[in-house]
Amino acid sequence: MDKTSEEASSKGKKRQRDQQPTDPQTNQPHHQIFSLEDNLSFTDTLVALRMMRAQFPRIDKVSIQPFILRSQLYSSVKDRTQVDRELESLRREKVVRIFKLNTGQDDHAIMFLDDYLNQMENVVKRLEEKEGDQVFKWFRTHVIDSKLEPSIEHQELYTLLSLGGMVKDGHISLLINAGLLLIDPNMYWFAIPNIGSVLKGLSQGRKEVLSFLNRRRYKEMMLASMEKKCLRFSPLDMRFHLRDLIGSGHLKTVQTSTGLLVRVSKD
Amino acid sequence: MWKEIGDRERGILRPKSFTTRIKSNRIRTLQISNHKDIVSPHRASINSLQVDLTEGRYLLSGAADASAAVYDVQRATDYEGGGLIAKHKCLFVVDKQHEHGHKYAISSAIWYPVDTGLFITGSHDHHINVWDTNTTQVVMNFKMPGKVYRTAMSSLATTHMLIAAGTEDVQVRLCDIASGAFSHTLSGHRDGVMTVEWSTSSEWVLVTGGCDGAIRFWDIRRAGCFLVLDQSHSQLGRRPTIPEHSATNKALTSKSLSSGQNLNAKPRAQQRKLANGNGTKQSPVGRMPAKGSLRQRLHPGMLSSLDRATAHYGAVTGLKATEDGMYLLSAGSDSRLRLWDVESGCNTLVNFETVRLQAGKPIQLATSQDSALVFVPCMTAVKAFDVWSGNTSQTFRGHYEYVNSCWFSSQEQELYTGGNDKQILVWSPPRLIADEGDEGPAQDRDNWSD
């Protein structure tokens, strides 16, 4: 994979903006303030996470907090081992949480802990369960706080929830119905609630981008012109998908005299 | 090069570093060999390659058409191209026609570690055959309950000669050549066992990787496995950092060691506050009161079978221990390659850039001498990764189809790879044509007359 990403030339200017967690107002698909070409690589995982969180596309139909895919991080920071290790330390410090997604092999979504808790709050409010209210509180205070891995065993979940009070099987079903847990034989995976449609858009968008490039004669296109294209099947923008596909190895970038070129990698 | 020899003479450069330097320079220039070729008689994909450990001279290959062949990689059988290309034909082949040969594919062919008088083949016809090399006769035969995926013998063993066999059955069996019977049955895996490797630091420790994604370490002198690798236990760096205070240390170590034992104590601890680091559970068997528990009384060694930690999200398809026995590389069908610190049982989080790895078959990884590079068959290419940083150092493209196994010979600095295209390719540092000595072969063909 001969990926030659360039450092952001105006990095100094960009640094100030990543302290703002809020989305810039004029971030619309056609008038990108932050073009992907300038923003393709970062020096540090936390900087990359914050920048990508700020650039998360706004989806109208679903209210979802920003999340970042692991493959996007790999495309942004040069040294993958450094990314893994920094993510691990951020996870241990409870700054971010990592979730395993079921879209394809080894997909992980990274979300800042505050965003995740906000997302949980929004979902719980909408559920309006009277009896089950406590479960969500117990879940938040006991389970999320102490179990940092993306999965949890049945026994351990039971024990941790019991620290809050008497747990019945119905409570765990409530958690599953809310979308906070996904059941797997013998264990549960933590999940981001309300994310189903976005994940569908993610896989469809990936296929769309790859098929678009595969249909072209030489299976390549300039990054600048790719960014301007609109995706029909995905609510997430082109930049999100490009970062993800470059990081997972399906696309590679080649430096040319007129800018970066995106090409389908044959491997 | 001459300066280095001079330095070595004067004692400025130590002999070991001199050899290591030359060897690593040669490894860096590995390419498809321009002077050596192995002629493979196999008519199906090659599943296993091994050069013998005593002399480094004989290459044993096992293929899917139930044939196993031995080649001499140091002496060519004949020369071609005016003496420039050495052809190595096989010294002998044993295949289906042999009266005691295998009926289905051979998945693993290994040499007896002590000398080249015996070799062992394991096949999908549920048998493991021990062959006498000189007479090419089967001297011993073991019947397994399922297809044999991998066989391994310890190269360090001085007191036992056990063949570890990983089959599609959940139990790993150890076969004893001396007695002709099974000496151990190791239970703990939940699905077939695709890879088995003996530890390079202890003759009693066996590492197995299963289709359930778990990697287990077994000490064959005790019951049960003593370590199950968990991919969520990770450490940042080659060795774990020294903890600031002992409570954290206890929590970390007790977590990994007693995660299997904790599960039994959990139903009893429901009403109690959970304190992770409050001393390891010393006698888990004693802690299981007969209080209406449906769990049987398990032997302490069998408690590890309750530990469901996985090392990979898919099956574990390849294992390789480094020569010093401190680290273990594992490849999985989730297309990830992981480096584990054996002592602490943690994932060192080194990220190897593998896009896709073959999923259905076990693959054979190879490490270069002093384990700085690992050669991994990635689909149709073989990639060499730097073990500590995970960067791709070289890519070897030459096979037409998926590569199944590779073996690195540190004596010659040559890499042998075998794949589904029935070829065994040799990758070696380039040899300058002038090295052959005589300029004779390059004749002037225009200079002729009737």
PDB file of C-alpha atoms in Angstrom, chain A residues 3 7 11 22 38 40 44 52 61 63 71 101 113 119 127 156 187-188 196 202 236 261:
ATOM      1  CA  LYS A   3      -0.017   5.739   0.458  1.00  0.00           C
ATOM      2  CA  GLU A   7       0.849  16.927   6.030  1.00  0.00           C
ATOM      3  CA  LYS A  11      -1.829  23.042  10.212  1.00  0.00           C
ATOM      4  CA  THR A  22     -19.112  22.075  17.854  1.00  0.00           C
ATOM      5  CA  ASP A  38      -5.341  19.273   3.290  1.00  0.00           C
ATOM      6  CA  LEU A  40      -5.668  13.789   5.256  1.00  0.00           C
ATOM      7  CA  ASP A  44      -1.629  12.556  16.912  1.00  0.00           C
ATOM      8  CA  MET A  52     -12.951  14.050  12.640  1.00  0.00           C
ATOM      9  CA  LYS A  61     -33.442  12.139   9.957  1.00  0.00           C
ATOM     10  CA  SER A  63     -30.042  12.367  15.717  1.00  0.00           C
ATOM     11  CA  SER A  71     -10.076   2.607   9.691  1.00  0.00           C
ATOM     12  CA  LEU A 101     -19.683  -2.992  14.590  1.00  0.00           C
ATOM     13  CA  LEU A 113     -17.576   9.023  26.307  1.00  0.00           C
ATOM     14  CA  GLN A 119     -26.753   9.473  23.005  1.00  0.00           C
ATOM     15  CA  LEU A 127     -38.408   5.193  25.660  1.00  0.00           C
ATOM     16  CA  GLU A 156     -20.448 -10.180  34.723  1.00  0.00           C
ATOM     17  CA  MET A 187     -22.023 -12.695  25.728  1.00  0.00           C
ATOM     18  CA  TYR A 188     -23.188  -9.226  24.956  1.00  0.00           C
ATOM     19  CA  GLY A 196     -28.853   1.004  12.670  1.00  0.00           C
ATOM     20  CA  LEU A 202     -22.204   2.993   5.836  1.00  0.00           C
ATOM     21  CA  LEU A 236     -22.689  10.078   5.527  1.00  0.00           C
ATOM     22  CA  LEU A 261      -5.218  10.657  -6.801  1.00  0.00           C
TER      23      LEU A 261
END
